[in-house]
Amino acid sequence: MGRASRARKKSNKTSTKRTSLKDLVEAAEDCAARCDFEQALLWYQKALAQDPESTGLMDAAGEVLLELGQVDQARDLLTQSVQAAPTASYCPYMYLAQLSQGPDSLACYERGLNLLVEEINRTPDPEAQMMLRVKLAEGLCGKAELYMTDLCDMPNAETECQQALEAALQSDPANVDVLLTAANLCVCQQNRDQAMQHLDRAAELLSNLEDDKRPPVEVCMTCAKMYVELEEHDKAIEQLEEVLVDDDELTEAHFMLAAEHKCLGNLERARECVARAHGLYTNDPEAVPEIMQKIVELGQSLAEEV
């Protein structure tokens, strides 16, 4: 009887320890780090059941919900967080800015950026401050993009966009997303030279990244497309080839590469690329018919070339 009683007490103690708030949060963070977001959400929900007033837990759970594509639930939880503690953290405002549109998005960006600047100013550790400056640049870039899209008709849109990008580059000069956004603005302003400076710097940074540090392929495609728009064929080809190192089955990249080689008179290489694009498209169940039409037209024009 005594041994059984002691065993039950030990078991209860172990169970309590395993479900303590600290352990729940650690389990959630571990799952999120391994991209097991469904399990991470379950742990965060258990943690919130123990501490329903924790805005930090709300923010973390909201981020996981976004990873799972549960946008409405994430928005509700993040909104609850900023309502409960409006000055606790910049994080929920940044997420809400991306989930909102127009003036609502701008208001979230500005509130979050102000809180982020305050946190930078009170952070003594240089390494931690540098990481926060990266976040600041990302937020300023988001604000700039907002002025190029939803708020483009505002009288001061171009000035606000320019100022946000200048501040972003000052905060993190090696941020590829910021450089590409700045290049895009310069293209819109018909400032080719400045656009090329930003674009070349972004391409240089991308080419020097280790394989495990490379951004999503869409970032490299953006760089390539801007070179195409500026008719920098050699540089566009270089970027597209780097894209295909990351993802050799990207139909659009093979199609664009074929078009660029055609522009330079590299007809045999262009034919190889368009044939590859055609083969990939044929086996793609989600392919868009308009793209196939372009591939076929390019293939026909190459067949007519001598």
XYZ file of C-alpha atoms in Angstrom:
306
model
C 0.000 0.000 0.000
C 2.789 2.368 0.961
C 4.729 1.662 -2.218
C 1.634 2.168 -4.386
C 0.890 5.440 -2.639
C 4.449 6.654 -3.160
C 4.269 5.564 -6.818
C 1.046 7.545 -7.319
C 2.578 10.606 -5.707
C 5.669 10.288 -7.910
C 3.486 9.829 -10.994
C 1.374 12.874 -10.092
C 4.494 14.943 -9.541
C 5.903 13.892 -12.911
C 2.594 14.638 -14.641
C 2.413 18.075 -13.038
C 5.960 18.818 -14.081
C 5.275 17.677 -17.620
C 2.258 19.980 -17.909
C 3.694 23.054 -16.227
C 3.381 26.286 -18.187
C 7.118 26.433 -18.810
C 7.181 22.890 -20.178
C 4.182 23.528 -22.408
C 5.806 26.605 -23.915
C 9.104 24.782 -24.423
C 7.286 21.918 -26.131
C 5.437 24.356 -28.398
C 8.621 26.201 -29.322
C 10.394 22.923 -30.047
C 7.581 21.799 -32.359
C 7.500 25.168 -34.126
C 11.272 25.015 -34.661
C 10.768 21.629 -36.347
C 7.902 23.069 -38.440
C 5.423 20.768 -36.700
C 2.933 23.612 -36.445
C -0.150 21.516 -35.724
C 1.436 20.056 -32.615
C 2.894 23.432 -31.667
C -0.602 24.914 -31.757
C -1.907 22.192 -29.435
C 0.804 22.976 -26.882
C 0.170 26.716 -27.125
C -3.554 26.148 -26.636
C -2.821 24.143 -23.486
C -0.496 26.902 -22.285
C -3.167 29.533 -22.922
C -5.637 27.455 -20.952
C -3.307 27.857 -17.974
C -2.486 31.513 -18.638
C -5.255 33.012 -20.802
C -4.088 36.591 -20.173
C -0.585 36.095 -21.626
C -0.235 38.270 -24.717
C 3.104 36.624 -25.448
C 1.352 33.284 -25.784
C -1.350 34.880 -27.919
C 1.286 36.278 -30.264
C 3.132 32.964 -30.522
C -0.075 31.026 -31.139
C -1.160 33.620 -33.693
C 2.088 33.154 -35.593
C 1.586 29.381 -35.640
C -1.986 29.833 -36.867
C -0.651 31.894 -39.763
C 1.801 29.132 -40.609
C -1.175 26.753 -40.718
C -3.121 29.105 -42.989
C -5.791 29.772 -40.370
C -5.823 33.490 -41.073
C -9.116 34.486 -39.440
C -8.268 32.722 -36.178
C -4.822 34.305 -36.201
C -6.257 37.761 -36.771
C -8.706 37.344 -33.898
C -6.008 36.195 -31.489
C -3.533 38.911 -32.471
C -6.253 41.553 -32.195
C -7.071 40.237 -28.732
C -3.382 40.574 -27.864
C -3.050 44.246 -28.834
C -6.342 45.093 -27.155
C -5.201 43.481 -23.916
C -1.740 45.093 -23.947
C -1.375 47.821 -26.616
C 2.286 48.548 -25.850
C 3.538 45.089 -24.903
C 5.156 44.128 -28.220
C 5.645 45.236 -31.808
C 5.128 41.693 -33.143
C 1.316 41.468 -33.290
C 1.099 44.838 -35.016
C 3.461 43.672 -37.775
C 1.382 40.568 -38.400
C -1.876 42.522 -38.304
C -0.445 45.026 -40.779
C 0.100 42.184 -43.258
C -3.398 40.867 -42.617
C -5.034 44.276 -43.131
C -5.416 46.654 -46.044
C -5.102 50.363 -46.748
C -5.226 52.781 -43.810
C -5.790 49.965 -41.306
C -2.605 48.276 -42.421
C -0.698 51.562 -42.288
C -1.895 52.232 -38.739
C -0.643 48.810 -37.633
C 2.717 49.325 -39.307
C 3.226 52.715 -37.709
C 2.246 51.496 -34.239
C 4.477 48.446 -34.542
C 7.420 50.411 -35.941
C 7.225 52.938 -33.108
C 7.290 50.149 -30.523
C 10.162 48.474 -32.340
C 12.242 51.655 -32.342
C 11.620 52.009 -28.610
C 12.796 48.436 -28.059
C 15.931 49.044 -30.122
C 16.748 52.150 -28.072
C 16.541 50.269 -24.794
C 18.437 47.180 -25.976
C 22.102 47.385 -24.905
C 23.335 44.159 -26.521
C 24.726 44.925 -30.032
C 23.831 41.520 -31.458
C 20.253 41.684 -30.186
C 19.992 45.243 -31.460
C 21.182 44.160 -34.903
C 18.466 41.498 -35.071
C 15.870 44.088 -34.152
C 17.178 46.395 -36.867
C 16.566 43.627 -39.393
C 12.959 43.481 -38.162
C 12.745 47.265 -38.436
C 13.922 47.161 -42.045
C 11.338 44.471 -42.859
C 8.563 46.548 -41.307
C 9.621 49.714 -43.123
C 9.771 47.738 -46.370
C 6.220 46.521 -45.779
C 5.113 50.091 -45.194
C 6.809 51.195 -48.416
C 5.117 48.426 -50.398
C 1.784 49.561 -48.981
C 2.362 53.017 -50.482
C 3.133 51.341 -53.819
C -0.122 49.355 -53.769
C -3.135 50.094 -51.537
C -2.156 53.694 -50.815
C -0.595 54.577 -54.175
C -3.254 57.234 -54.856
C -2.433 59.241 -51.739
C -0.893 62.644 -52.581
C 2.261 61.919 -50.549
C 2.570 58.246 -51.457
C 5.832 58.471 -53.413
C 7.532 60.609 -50.764
C 6.414 58.350 -47.918
C 7.538 55.283 -49.853
C 10.937 56.807 -50.569
C 11.459 57.818 -46.951
C 10.473 54.386 -45.645
C 12.896 52.650 -47.995
C 15.741 55.015 -47.158
C 15.180 54.335 -43.459
C 15.002 50.584 -44.140
C 18.313 50.593 -46.026
C 19.897 52.606 -43.230
C 18.649 50.068 -40.698
C 19.748 46.996 -42.704
C 21.785 47.816 -45.848
C 22.129 44.141 -46.803
C 18.428 43.302 -46.802
C 17.610 41.751 -50.177
C 13.851 42.376 -49.938
C 14.437 46.054 -49.206
C 16.917 46.388 -52.073
C 14.480 44.778 -54.509
C 11.637 47.004 -53.344
C 13.880 50.066 -53.686
C 14.852 48.930 -57.183
C 11.188 48.545 -58.079
C 10.442 52.073 -56.911
C 13.328 53.421 -58.994
C 11.992 51.588 -62.048
C 8.601 53.236 -61.472
C 10.392 56.590 -61.207
C 12.275 55.801 -64.436
C 15.555 56.094 -62.552
C 17.344 53.239 -64.303
C 20.832 53.869 -62.897
C 19.695 53.807 -59.278
C 17.471 50.816 -59.958
C 20.450 48.900 -61.341
C 22.563 49.771 -58.302
C 19.975 48.329 -55.938
C 19.321 45.334 -58.177
C 23.000 44.488 -58.646
C 23.577 44.701 -54.897
C 20.642 42.352 -54.253
C 21.925 39.896 -56.871
C 25.397 39.977 -55.327
C 24.025 39.220 -51.879
C 21.901 36.366 -53.215
C 24.813 34.775 -55.047
C 26.985 34.823 -51.920
C 24.471 33.089 -49.669
C 25.062 29.534 -48.518
C 22.496 27.005 -49.734
C 20.799 26.760 -46.334
C 20.547 30.550 -46.082
C 18.971 31.218 -49.456
C 15.527 32.893 -49.419
C 12.396 31.440 -51.035
C 12.769 30.992 -54.780
C 10.186 33.749 -55.345
C 12.727 36.332 -54.128
C 15.280 35.267 -56.739
C 12.546 35.223 -59.385
C 11.677 38.815 -58.501
C 15.289 39.786 -59.073
C 15.351 37.955 -62.403
C 12.094 39.523 -63.585
C 13.390 43.004 -62.860
C 16.495 42.331 -64.915
C 14.196 41.141 -67.714
C 12.152 44.333 -67.440
C 15.318 46.405 -67.681
C 16.483 44.313 -70.669
C 19.625 43.204 -68.858
C 19.614 39.827 -70.578
C 22.944 38.443 -69.356
C 22.159 39.298 -65.741
C 18.640 37.920 -66.082
C 20.071 34.641 -67.370
C 22.507 34.470 -64.477
C 19.718 34.929 -61.952
C 17.415 32.441 -63.663
C 20.142 29.813 -63.672
C 20.574 30.342 -59.939
C 16.821 29.962 -59.514
C 16.925 26.637 -61.356
C 19.702 25.416 -59.074
C 17.196 25.902 -56.243
C 14.226 24.458 -58.167
C 14.875 22.745 -61.490
C 11.153 22.120 -62.067
C 10.019 25.736 -62.153
C 8.274 26.057 -65.511
C 8.237 29.845 -65.540
C 11.993 30.065 -64.973
C 12.717 27.744 -67.932
C 10.336 29.756 -70.117
C 11.932 33.069 -69.129
C 15.400 31.600 -69.668
C 14.401 30.523 -73.178
C 13.136 34.026 -73.966
C 16.315 35.652 -72.687
C 18.567 33.325 -74.677
C 16.471 34.095 -77.757
C 17.059 37.810 -77.195
C 20.812 37.171 -77.190
C 20.671 34.944 -80.266
C 21.474 31.762 -78.343
C 18.852 29.848 -80.302
C 19.933 26.288 -79.548
C 20.011 26.976 -75.815
C 16.660 28.761 -76.088
C 15.136 25.701 -77.766
C 16.432 23.460 -74.993
C 14.886 25.701 -72.344
C 11.515 26.017 -74.051
C 11.393 22.242 -74.555
C 12.051 21.781 -70.847
C 9.324 24.317 -70.005
C 6.883 22.500 -72.303
C 7.625 19.146 -70.699
C 7.188 20.500 -67.183
C 3.960 22.259 -68.076
C 2.483 19.120 -69.624
C 2.992 17.241 -66.347
C 1.692 20.057 -64.135
C -1.945 19.470 -63.072
C -2.236 23.071 -61.820
C -0.771 24.725 -64.896
C -2.405 27.882 -66.256
C -3.462 27.612 -69.934
C -2.201 31.114 -70.757
C 1.326 30.060 -69.832
C 1.164 27.064 -72.176
C 0.076 29.354 -74.977
C 3.137 31.537 -74.418
C 5.407 28.489 -74.319
C 3.947 27.177 -77.576
C 4.258 30.581 -79.269
C 7.878 30.926 -78.173
C 8.623 27.399 -79.365
C 7.057 28.138 -82.764
C 9.020 31.362 -83.168
C 12.254 29.528 -82.318
C 11.417 26.815 -84.853
C 11.144 29.509 -87.536
C 14.537 30.970 -86.650
C 17.471 29.815 -88.732
